[in-house]
Amino acid sequence: MRMKPIQLPEPPSPTAARGTPDIFESGVHTLVRRAVVIGNGFPSSENHSIGLLRALGLSHNHLLYRVTRPRGGINDWLHWLPLSVHRKFHYLISMFRAFSSKSHYLPLTSHPNGLSSILEADANHIVNLARETCEKEGPLLVVASGRDTISVASSIKRLAPDLVFVVQIQHPRSHLNRFDMVITPHHDYYPLTPEGQKQVPKFLRRWITPREPPDSHVVLTLGALHRIDFASLRSAAITWQDVFANVPRPLLVVNIGGPTRNCRYGVDLAKQLATCLLSVLGSCGSVRISFSDRTPQKLSNIIVKELGNNPKVYIWDGQEPNPQMGHLAWADAFVVTADSVSMISEACSTGYVCQKYFYD
């Protein structure tokens, strides 16, 4: 694999004229000047929404709300429930524990990011915001991503259809006409993938999956939306210059995620990956490895054991600051595990060599 040194174009001038995006289709063209992001507390999902706003020129003119589930203890086993049901269950069990000092239930909220620690996204509040400011600012763009945001986003559209434009990112697995626009990766649109159809029982497909082909308000993307662009890479290159300017080149960055339902792997992948990395060390100036919070300890232990003492290899220990942006800006090539479309999309957006790595 031939590797080339980093060459980033200059970011757009801050003083350059940028048109306000016009994404509303109506009798009168309506300009979007402000936006609301509804997130679920997971950086990957929220980056989808912020990436879209960045592309629209609205990254500095938006509000962030979050829909969060109760976490910790037994709650970690209940994420398969619909959000509203999960919250009711959490409330009932919490009330029971309050009146029963001898309760033998598992703890419900031991996680520091529990339900009460984050301001919740409220459909009525956001609708009132749209009504109060519509005359002066125009319609409100609402961008939501993730399964737990679906009910809030669709409620906002139902309560104020003429005051908002609602974009749902990722397939909502429900009636698509509840949103003005649905943006979903090609692989996530089940009717277009035979493998996806096999995951849904045949008698349920007509309710769970949309009709094929998608209509005009469904936008299919090759990868995941993200917030990486030339301007952010240029800024990161400057920020991390002291760390990476003297790193031996070419620099290979390895991003390791964790197994998922659709991408299963274990210690065999870690051993195979370690062997492959050892085989290319001779052609690399340096290698930097990062794990995600989903990486099983047994996988990371194998990588650290096999590569941790090599002078060409640096393994991030998980402590701040996170070097992700520095890696994206300065790497000459990437190796990315195939469990995360977001990680792959971010690496590909740099324009440099990206190898998707997975274990079958």
mmCIF file of C-alpha atoms in Angstrom:
data_model
loop_
_atom_site.group_PDB
_atom_site.id
_atom_site.type_symbol
_atom_site.label_atom_id
_atom_site.label_comp_id
_atom_site.label_asym_id
_atom_site.label_seq_id
_atom_site.Cartn_x
_atom_site.Cartn_y
_atom_site.Cartn_z
ATOM 1 C CA MET A 1 0.000 0.000 0.000
ATOM 2 C CA ARG A 2 1.490 3.310 -1.034
ATOM 3 C CA MET A 3 1.095 6.059 1.508
ATOM 4 C CA LYS A 4 1.263 9.768 0.845
ATOM 5 C CA PRO A 5 1.926 12.731 3.164
ATOM 6 C CA ILE A 6 -0.952 14.776 4.426
ATOM 7 C CA GLN A 7 -2.049 17.656 2.219
ATOM 8 C CA LEU A 8 -5.036 19.596 3.434
ATOM 9 C CA PRO A 9 -6.654 22.395 1.465
ATOM 10 C CA GLU A 10 -7.220 25.750 3.079
ATOM 11 C CA PRO A 11 -10.626 25.990 4.820
ATOM 12 C CA PRO A 12 -13.255 28.295 3.372
ATOM 13 C CA SER A 13 -12.743 31.912 4.374
ATOM 14 C CA PRO A 14 -14.928 32.942 7.339
ATOM 15 C CA THR A 15 -15.790 36.105 5.441
ATOM 16 C CA ALA A 16 -16.854 34.264 2.283
ATOM 17 C CA ALA A 17 -20.521 34.603 1.472
ATOM 18 C CA ARG A 18 -22.533 31.511 2.359
ATOM 19 C CA GLY A 19 -26.115 31.174 1.332
ATOM 20 C CA THR A 20 -28.703 30.146 3.877
ATOM 21 C CA PRO A 21 -29.865 26.611 3.043
ATOM 22 C CA ASP A 22 -33.274 26.274 1.448
ATOM 23 C CA ILE A 23 -34.488 22.749 2.100
ATOM 24 C CA PHE A 24 -38.193 23.427 2.480
ATOM 25 C CA GLU A 25 -40.375 22.539 -0.475
ATOM 26 C CA SER A 26 -43.382 24.812 -0.459
ATOM 27 C CA GLY A 27 -45.183 27.343 -2.595
ATOM 28 C CA VAL A 28 -42.915 30.044 -1.208
ATOM 29 C CA HIS A 29 -39.233 29.357 -0.675
ATOM 30 C CA THR A 30 -38.522 29.405 3.054
ATOM 31 C CA LEU A 31 -35.045 29.959 4.437
ATOM 32 C CA VAL A 32 -33.746 27.964 7.389
ATOM 33 C CA ARG A 33 -31.883 30.122 9.893
ATOM 34 C CA ARG A 34 -31.899 27.997 13.035
ATOM 35 C CA ALA A 35 -32.100 24.380 14.085
ATOM 36 C CA VAL A 36 -32.711 22.042 16.975
ATOM 37 C CA VAL A 37 -30.798 18.777 17.428
ATOM 38 C CA ILE A 38 -32.454 15.949 19.333
ATOM 39 C CA GLY A 39 -29.811 13.472 20.469
ATOM 40 C CA ASN A 40 -29.740 10.301 22.516
ATOM 41 C CA GLY A 41 -26.532 10.929 24.454
ATOM 42 C CA PHE A 42 -24.349 8.786 22.184
ATOM 43 C CA PRO A 43 -21.636 10.773 20.362
ATOM 44 C CA SER A 44 -21.889 8.744 17.158
ATOM 45 C CA SER A 45 -25.618 9.455 16.752
ATOM 46 C CA GLU A 46 -25.371 13.110 17.711
ATOM 47 C CA ASN A 47 -22.452 13.599 15.326
ATOM 48 C CA HIS A 48 -24.761 12.524 12.479
ATOM 49 C CA SER A 49 -27.048 15.455 13.244
ATOM 50 C CA ILE A 50 -24.279 17.976 13.865
ATOM 51 C CA GLY A 51 -22.556 16.872 10.673
ATOM 52 C CA LEU A 52 -25.711 17.640 8.697
ATOM 53 C CA LEU A 53 -25.991 21.094 10.285
ATOM 54 C CA ARG A 54 -22.337 21.740 9.563
ATOM 55 C CA ALA A 55 -22.922 20.959 5.888
ATOM 56 C CA LEU A 56 -25.911 23.326 5.896
ATOM 57 C CA GLY A 57 -23.967 26.136 7.529
ATOM 58 C CA LEU A 58 -26.007 25.983 10.742
ATOM 59 C CA SER A 59 -23.450 24.455 13.104
ATOM 60 C CA HIS A 60 -23.232 27.681 15.143
ATOM 61 C CA ASN A 61 -26.951 28.351 15.270
ATOM 62 C CA HIS A 62 -28.584 25.351 16.910
ATOM 63 C CA LEU A 63 -29.809 24.075 20.263
ATOM 64 C CA LEU A 64 -29.102 20.583 21.564
ATOM 65 C CA TYR A 65 -31.715 18.547 23.417
ATOM 66 C CA ARG A 66 -31.358 14.955 24.569
ATOM 67 C CA VAL A 67 -33.649 11.997 25.005
ATOM 68 C CA THR A 68 -32.089 9.682 27.573
ATOM 69 C CA ARG A 69 -32.997 6.372 29.119
ATOM 70 C CA PRO A 70 -32.530 5.412 32.755
ATOM 71 C CA ARG A 71 -29.147 3.722 33.107
ATOM 72 C CA GLY A 72 -27.357 1.499 35.550
ATOM 73 C CA GLY A 73 -28.271 -1.754 37.260
ATOM 74 C CA ILE A 74 -31.306 -3.503 35.835
ATOM 75 C CA ASN A 75 -31.888 -0.647 33.365
ATOM 76 C CA ASP A 76 -28.981 -1.864 31.254
ATOM 77 C CA TRP A 77 -31.021 -4.996 30.528
ATOM 78 C CA LEU A 78 -34.121 -3.070 29.453
ATOM 79 C CA HIS A 79 -32.878 -1.105 26.429
ATOM 80 C CA TRP A 80 -34.889 -3.345 24.126
ATOM 81 C CA LEU A 81 -38.100 -1.830 25.504
ATOM 82 C CA PRO A 82 -39.703 1.204 23.818
ATOM 83 C CA LEU A 83 -38.511 4.331 25.597
ATOM 84 C CA SER A 84 -41.928 5.248 27.032
ATOM 85 C CA VAL A 85 -42.427 1.742 28.434
ATOM 86 C CA HIS A 86 -38.923 1.696 29.886
ATOM 87 C CA ARG A 87 -39.515 4.984 31.696
ATOM 88 C CA LYS A 88 -42.830 3.812 33.150
ATOM 89 C CA PHE A 89 -41.236 0.585 34.320
ATOM 90 C CA HIS A 90 -38.388 2.561 35.882
ATOM 91 C CA TYR A 91 -40.866 4.847 37.679
ATOM 92 C CA LEU A 92 -42.956 1.970 39.058
ATOM 93 C CA ILE A 93 -39.975 0.027 40.356
ATOM 94 C CA SER A 94 -38.480 3.192 41.846
ATOM 95 C CA MET A 95 -41.747 3.853 43.682
ATOM 96 C CA PHE A 96 -41.826 0.278 44.924
ATOM 97 C CA ARG A 97 -38.267 0.563 46.243
ATOM 98 C CA ALA A 98 -39.112 3.838 47.963
ATOM 99 C CA PHE A 99 -41.845 2.140 49.981
ATOM 100 C CA SER A 100 -40.011 -1.110 50.587
ATOM 101 C CA SER A 101 -36.831 -0.884 52.619
ATOM 102 C CA LYS A 102 -36.371 -4.642 52.272
ATOM 103 C CA SER A 103 -36.527 -4.674 48.482
ATOM 104 C CA HIS A 104 -34.303 -7.276 46.831
ATOM 105 C CA TYR A 105 -34.390 -5.670 43.389
ATOM 106 C CA LEU A 106 -31.180 -4.769 41.594
ATOM 107 C CA PRO A 107 -30.201 -1.076 41.793
ATOM 108 C CA LEU A 108 -31.853 1.035 39.122
ATOM 109 C CA THR A 109 -29.806 4.225 38.755
ATOM 110 C CA SER A 110 -26.184 3.789 39.678
ATOM 111 C CA HIS A 111 -24.939 5.402 36.463
ATOM 112 C CA PRO A 112 -23.776 9.030 36.818
ATOM 113 C CA ASN A 113 -25.648 9.920 33.613
ATOM 114 C CA GLY A 114 -28.992 8.795 34.961
ATOM 115 C CA LEU A 115 -32.369 10.073 33.821
ATOM 116 C CA SER A 116 -32.431 13.135 36.036
ATOM 117 C CA SER A 117 -28.920 14.428 35.210
ATOM 118 C CA ILE A 118 -29.648 15.583 31.632
ATOM 119 C CA LEU A 119 -32.234 18.070 30.426
ATOM 120 C CA GLU A 120 -34.823 16.067 28.528
ATOM 121 C CA ALA A 121 -36.065 16.879 25.042
ATOM 122 C CA ASP A 122 -39.725 17.805 25.332
ATOM 123 C CA ALA A 123 -41.911 17.982 22.213
ATOM 124 C CA ASN A 124 -44.235 20.656 23.643
ATOM 125 C CA HIS A 125 -41.323 22.862 24.679
ATOM 126 C CA ILE A 126 -39.730 22.686 21.220
ATOM 127 C CA VAL A 127 -43.086 23.343 19.538
ATOM 128 C CA ASN A 128 -43.601 26.427 21.725
ATOM 129 C CA LEU A 129 -40.122 27.613 20.760
ATOM 130 C CA ALA A 130 -41.034 27.248 17.080
ATOM 131 C CA ARG A 131 -44.293 29.184 17.571
ATOM 132 C CA GLU A 132 -42.708 32.020 19.521
ATOM 133 C CA THR A 133 -39.923 32.659 17.032
ATOM 134 C CA CYS A 134 -41.443 31.652 13.690
ATOM 135 C CA GLU A 135 -42.578 35.141 12.664
ATOM 136 C CA LYS A 136 -39.114 36.615 13.169
ATOM 137 C CA GLU A 137 -36.826 33.668 12.402
ATOM 138 C CA GLY A 138 -38.912 31.490 10.091
ATOM 139 C CA PRO A 139 -39.551 27.738 10.413
ATOM 140 C CA LEU A 140 -37.436 25.613 12.726
ATOM 141 C CA LEU A 141 -35.277 22.781 11.411
ATOM 142 C CA VAL A 142 -35.462 19.759 13.738
ATOM 143 C CA VAL A 143 -32.793 17.073 13.234
ATOM 144 C CA ALA A 144 -32.994 13.843 15.237
ATOM 145 C CA SER A 145 -30.914 10.676 15.151
ATOM 146 C CA GLY A 146 -31.330 7.360 16.918
ATOM 147 C CA ARG A 147 -34.221 5.086 17.834
ATOM 148 C CA ASP A 148 -35.068 6.828 21.102
ATOM 149 C CA THR A 149 -35.571 10.201 19.382
ATOM 150 C CA ILE A 150 -38.266 8.976 16.966
ATOM 151 C CA SER A 151 -41.299 9.552 19.180
ATOM 152 C CA VAL A 152 -40.250 13.096 20.133
ATOM 153 C CA ALA A 153 -39.408 14.106 16.562
ATOM 154 C CA SER A 154 -42.649 12.706 15.131
ATOM 155 C CA SER A 155 -44.672 14.404 17.906
ATOM 156 C CA ILE A 156 -43.110 17.767 17.038
ATOM 157 C CA LYS A 157 -44.108 17.315 13.404
ATOM 158 C CA ARG A 158 -47.642 16.313 14.383
ATOM 159 C CA LEU A 159 -48.107 19.291 16.731
ATOM 160 C CA ALA A 160 -46.642 21.979 14.453
ATOM 161 C CA PRO A 161 -46.559 20.724 10.851
ATOM 162 C CA ASP A 162 -46.333 24.215 9.326
ATOM 163 C CA LEU A 163 -43.709 25.579 11.725
ATOM 164 C CA VAL A 164 -41.041 22.885 11.556
ATOM 165 C CA PHE A 165 -39.121 20.760 9.063
ATOM 166 C CA VAL A 166 -38.259 17.450 10.733
ATOM 167 C CA VAL A 167 -35.340 15.323 9.541
ATOM 168 C CA GLN A 168 -34.925 11.850 11.040
ATOM 169 C CA ILE A 169 -31.476 10.323 10.561
ATOM 170 C CA GLN A 170 -31.220 6.515 10.478
ATOM 171 C CA HIS A 171 -34.162 4.373 9.505
ATOM 172 C CA PRO A 172 -36.984 4.926 12.027
ATOM 173 C CA ARG A 173 -38.515 1.472 11.436
ATOM 174 C CA SER A 174 -41.924 3.099 11.352
ATOM 175 C CA HIS A 175 -44.131 5.118 9.021
ATOM 176 C CA LEU A 176 -41.785 7.343 7.080
ATOM 177 C CA ASN A 177 -44.501 9.920 6.357
ATOM 178 C CA ARG A 178 -44.273 11.053 9.982
ATOM 179 C CA PHE A 179 -41.178 13.054 8.963
ATOM 180 C CA ASP A 180 -40.433 15.650 6.290
ATOM 181 C CA MET A 181 -37.208 13.878 5.398
ATOM 182 C CA VAL A 182 -35.515 10.607 6.341
ATOM 183 C CA ILE A 183 -31.757 10.287 5.806
ATOM 184 C CA THR A 184 -30.489 6.743 6.161
ATOM 185 C CA PRO A 185 -27.401 4.833 5.024
ATOM 186 C CA HIS A 186 -28.011 2.517 2.085
ATOM 187 C CA HIS A 187 -27.195 -0.543 4.205
ATOM 188 C CA ASP A 188 -29.810 0.468 6.796
ATOM 189 C CA TYR A 189 -32.682 0.530 4.309
ATOM 190 C CA TYR A 190 -33.780 -3.070 4.663
ATOM 191 C CA PRO A 191 -35.651 -3.663 1.354
ATOM 192 C CA LEU A 192 -32.442 -2.873 -0.523
ATOM 193 C CA THR A 193 -30.432 -5.594 1.246
ATOM 194 C CA PRO A 194 -31.384 -9.304 1.167
ATOM 195 C CA GLU A 195 -29.385 -9.798 4.367
ATOM 196 C CA GLY A 196 -31.491 -7.157 6.099
ATOM 197 C CA GLN A 197 -34.745 -8.791 5.052
ATOM 198 C CA LYS A 198 -33.648 -12.058 6.685
ATOM 199 C CA GLN A 199 -33.423 -10.300 10.040
ATOM 200 C CA VAL A 200 -37.140 -9.528 10.066
ATOM 201 C CA PRO A 201 -39.789 -12.315 10.214
ATOM 202 C CA LYS A 202 -41.673 -12.413 6.930
ATOM 203 C CA PHE A 203 -45.091 -11.781 8.496
ATOM 204 C CA LEU A 204 -43.749 -8.576 10.111
ATOM 205 C CA ARG A 205 -41.953 -7.078 7.110
ATOM 206 C CA ARG A 206 -44.903 -5.107 5.763
ATOM 207 C CA TRP A 207 -45.146 -3.178 9.045
ATOM 208 C CA ILE A 208 -41.453 -2.865 9.917
ATOM 209 C CA THR A 209 -39.856 -2.201 6.540
ATOM 210 C CA PRO A 210 -40.799 0.498 4.031
ATOM 211 C CA ARG A 211 -41.946 -0.033 0.481
ATOM 212 C CA GLU A 212 -39.370 -0.218 -2.258
ATOM 213 C CA PRO A 213 -38.236 1.962 -3.899
ATOM 214 C CA PRO A 214 -38.013 4.823 -1.365
ATOM 215 C CA ASP A 215 -40.019 7.913 -2.212
ATOM 216 C CA SER A 216 -38.618 11.374 -2.786
ATOM 217 C CA HIS A 217 -38.330 12.372 0.872
ATOM 218 C CA VAL A 218 -36.029 9.437 1.715
ATOM 219 C CA VAL A 219 -32.335 10.184 1.136
ATOM 220 C CA LEU A 220 -29.971 7.205 0.973
ATOM 221 C CA THR A 221 -26.292 7.738 1.777
ATOM 222 C CA LEU A 222 -23.335 5.441 1.107
ATOM 223 C CA GLY A 223 -21.953 5.918 4.606
ATOM 224 C CA ALA A 224 -22.886 7.631 7.837
ATOM 225 C CA LEU A 225 -23.218 11.384 8.266
ATOM 226 C CA HIS A 226 -20.461 12.905 10.392
ATOM 227 C CA ARG A 227 -18.897 16.225 11.319
ATOM 228 C CA ILE A 228 -15.543 15.772 9.561
ATOM 229 C CA ASP A 229 -14.830 18.191 6.711
ATOM 230 C CA PHE A 230 -11.838 20.037 5.275
ATOM 231 C CA ALA A 231 -12.211 22.948 7.692
ATOM 232 C CA SER A 232 -12.346 20.708 10.786
ATOM 233 C CA LEU A 233 -9.375 18.657 9.542
ATOM 234 C CA ARG A 234 -7.345 21.785 8.895
ATOM 235 C CA SER A 235 -8.147 23.101 12.348
ATOM 236 C CA ALA A 236 -7.237 19.740 13.933
ATOM 237 C CA ALA A 237 -3.960 19.630 11.982
ATOM 238 C CA ILE A 238 -2.980 22.947 13.532
ATOM 239 C CA THR A 239 -4.161 21.981 17.029
ATOM 240 C CA TRP A 240 -2.232 18.682 17.016
ATOM 241 C CA GLN A 241 0.826 19.921 15.155
ATOM 242 C CA ASP A 242 3.133 19.756 18.175
ATOM 243 C CA VAL A 243 2.197 16.107 18.736
ATOM 244 C CA PHE A 244 2.345 14.822 15.173
ATOM 245 C CA ALA A 245 4.741 17.077 13.252
ATOM 246 C CA ASN A 246 7.780 14.967 14.176
ATOM 247 C CA VAL A 247 6.108 11.553 14.200
ATOM 248 C CA PRO A 248 7.945 9.218 11.782
ATOM 249 C CA ARG A 249 6.059 8.813 8.503
ATOM 250 C CA PRO A 250 4.144 7.184 7.019
ATOM 251 C CA LEU A 251 1.688 7.161 9.934
ATOM 252 C CA LEU A 252 -0.821 4.303 10.107
ATOM 253 C CA VAL A 253 -3.828 4.840 12.390
ATOM 254 C CA VAL A 254 -5.764 1.806 13.623
ATOM 255 C CA ASN A 255 -9.289 2.323 15.003
ATOM 256 C CA ILE A 256 -10.714 -0.686 16.837
ATOM 257 C CA GLY A 257 -14.387 -0.789 17.825
ATOM 258 C CA GLY A 258 -16.306 -3.700 19.270
ATOM 259 C CA PRO A 259 -18.491 -6.598 18.118
ATOM 260 C CA THR A 260 -22.100 -5.889 17.220
ATOM 261 C CA ARG A 261 -25.115 -7.979 16.292
ATOM 262 C CA ASN A 262 -24.270 -7.671 12.609
ATOM 263 C CA CYS A 263 -20.491 -7.801 12.963
ATOM 264 C CA ARG A 264 -19.440 -10.474 15.403
ATOM 265 C CA TYR A 265 -15.827 -11.139 16.267
ATOM 266 C CA GLY A 266 -13.698 -12.031 19.229
ATOM 267 C CA VAL A 267 -10.121 -12.772 20.233
ATOM 268 C CA ASP A 268 -9.447 -14.420 16.869
ATOM 269 C CA LEU A 269 -9.783 -11.035 15.163
ATOM 270 C CA ALA A 270 -7.461 -9.409 17.677
ATOM 271 C CA LYS A 271 -4.802 -12.063 17.075
ATOM 272 C CA GLN A 272 -5.193 -11.829 13.301
ATOM 273 C CA LEU A 273 -5.083 -8.031 13.380
ATOM 274 C CA ALA A 274 -1.993 -8.043 15.594
ATOM 275 C CA THR A 275 -0.241 -10.433 13.204
ATOM 276 C CA CYS A 276 -1.093 -8.247 10.197
ATOM 277 C CA LEU A 277 0.102 -5.079 11.916
ATOM 278 C CA LEU A 278 3.384 -6.730 12.888
ATOM 279 C CA SER A 279 3.872 -7.712 9.250
ATOM 280 C CA VAL A 280 3.574 -4.107 7.996
ATOM 281 C CA LEU A 281 5.599 -2.381 10.707
ATOM 282 C CA GLY A 282 8.659 -2.480 8.476
ATOM 283 C CA SER A 283 6.971 -0.228 5.907
ATOM 284 C CA CYS A 284 5.469 2.146 8.501
ATOM 285 C CA GLY A 285 7.187 5.000 10.224
ATOM 286 C CA SER A 286 4.780 4.730 13.154
ATOM 287 C CA VAL A 287 1.461 3.188 14.158
ATOM 288 C CA ARG A 288 -1.107 4.684 16.499
ATOM 289 C CA ILE A 289 -3.905 2.508 17.865
ATOM 290 C CA SER A 290 -7.172 3.609 19.484
ATOM 291 C CA PHE A 291 -9.890 1.540 21.126
ATOM 292 C CA SER A 292 -13.505 2.597 21.525
ATOM 293 C CA ASP A 293 -15.563 2.286 24.688
ATOM 294 C CA ARG A 294 -17.154 -0.777 23.051
ATOM 295 C CA THR A 295 -13.878 -2.692 22.707
ATOM 296 C CA PRO A 296 -13.919 -5.777 24.981
ATOM 297 C CA GLN A 297 -11.052 -5.866 27.448
ATOM 298 C CA LYS A 298 -9.882 -9.270 26.232
ATOM 299 C CA LEU A 299 -9.457 -7.899 22.698
ATOM 300 C CA SER A 300 -7.532 -4.816 23.768
ATOM 301 C CA ASN A 301 -5.326 -6.909 26.058
ATOM 302 C CA ILE A 302 -4.185 -9.024 23.105
ATOM 303 C CA ILE A 303 -3.317 -5.958 21.028
ATOM 304 C CA VAL A 304 -1.434 -4.363 23.927
ATOM 305 C CA LYS A 305 0.433 -7.607 24.655
ATOM 306 C CA GLU A 306 1.522 -8.124 21.034
ATOM 307 C CA LEU A 307 2.291 -4.516 20.079
ATOM 308 C CA GLY A 308 2.542 -2.427 23.240
ATOM 309 C CA ASN A 309 6.321 -2.724 23.628
ATOM 310 C CA ASN A 310 7.178 -1.976 20.009
ATOM 311 C CA PRO A 311 8.895 1.439 19.734
ATOM 312 C CA LYS A 312 6.992 2.230 16.527
ATOM 313 C CA VAL A 313 3.589 1.701 18.157
ATOM 314 C CA TYR A 314 1.635 4.119 20.341
ATOM 315 C CA ILE A 315 -1.575 2.861 21.987
ATOM 316 C CA TRP A 316 -3.918 5.528 23.331
ATOM 317 C CA ASP A 317 -4.763 4.872 26.978
ATOM 318 C CA GLY A 318 -8.233 6.428 26.836
ATOM 319 C CA GLN A 319 -7.276 9.532 28.796
ATOM 320 C CA GLU A 320 -8.148 13.013 27.585
ATOM 321 C CA PRO A 321 -7.467 14.675 25.285
ATOM 322 C CA ASN A 322 -8.913 12.280 22.732
ATOM 323 C CA PRO A 323 -6.556 12.223 19.716
ATOM 324 C CA GLN A 324 -9.276 11.217 17.222
ATOM 325 C CA MET A 325 -9.246 14.505 15.305
ATOM 326 C CA GLY A 326 -5.474 14.570 15.310
ATOM 327 C CA HIS A 327 -5.402 11.040 13.910
ATOM 328 C CA LEU A 328 -7.854 11.942 11.157
ATOM 329 C CA ALA A 329 -5.905 15.061 10.228
ATOM 330 C CA TRP A 330 -2.395 13.603 10.261
ATOM 331 C CA ALA A 331 -2.699 9.925 9.299
ATOM 332 C CA ASP A 332 -1.438 8.655 5.950
ATOM 333 C CA ALA A 333 -3.554 5.499 6.064
ATOM 334 C CA PHE A 334 -6.179 3.839 8.264
ATOM 335 C CA VAL A 335 -7.197 0.396 9.408
ATOM 336 C CA VAL A 336 -10.763 0.383 10.791
ATOM 337 C CA THR A 337 -12.805 -2.518 12.160
ATOM 338 C CA ALA A 338 -16.013 -2.994 10.194
ATOM 339 C CA ASP A 339 -18.425 -2.801 13.141
ATOM 340 C CA SER A 340 -18.745 0.990 12.896
ATOM 341 C CA VAL A 341 -19.915 2.600 9.668
ATOM 342 C CA SER A 342 -19.302 5.959 11.339
ATOM 343 C CA MET A 343 -15.602 5.254 11.956
ATOM 344 C CA ILE A 344 -15.192 4.029 8.378
ATOM 345 C CA SER A 345 -17.012 7.052 6.947
ATOM 346 C CA GLU A 346 -14.889 9.483 8.945
ATOM 347 C CA ALA A 347 -11.672 7.839 7.772
ATOM 348 C CA CYS A 348 -12.823 7.799 4.144
ATOM 349 C CA SER A 349 -13.730 11.506 4.326
ATOM 350 C CA THR A 350 -10.047 12.389 4.732
ATOM 351 C CA GLY A 351 -9.342 11.230 1.173
ATOM 352 C CA TYR A 352 -6.556 8.892 2.254
ATOM 353 C CA VAL A 353 -6.221 5.130 2.145
ATOM 354 C CA CYS A 354 -8.707 3.292 4.363
ATOM 355 C CA GLN A 355 -8.748 -0.474 4.865
ATOM 356 C CA LYS A 356 -11.922 -1.945 6.321
ATOM 357 C CA TYR A 357 -10.898 -4.812 8.573
ATOM 358 C CA PHE A 358 -13.254 -7.496 9.775
ATOM 359 C CA TYR A 359 -13.304 -11.108 10.810
ATOM 360 C CA ASP A 360 -15.677 -13.510 9.083
#
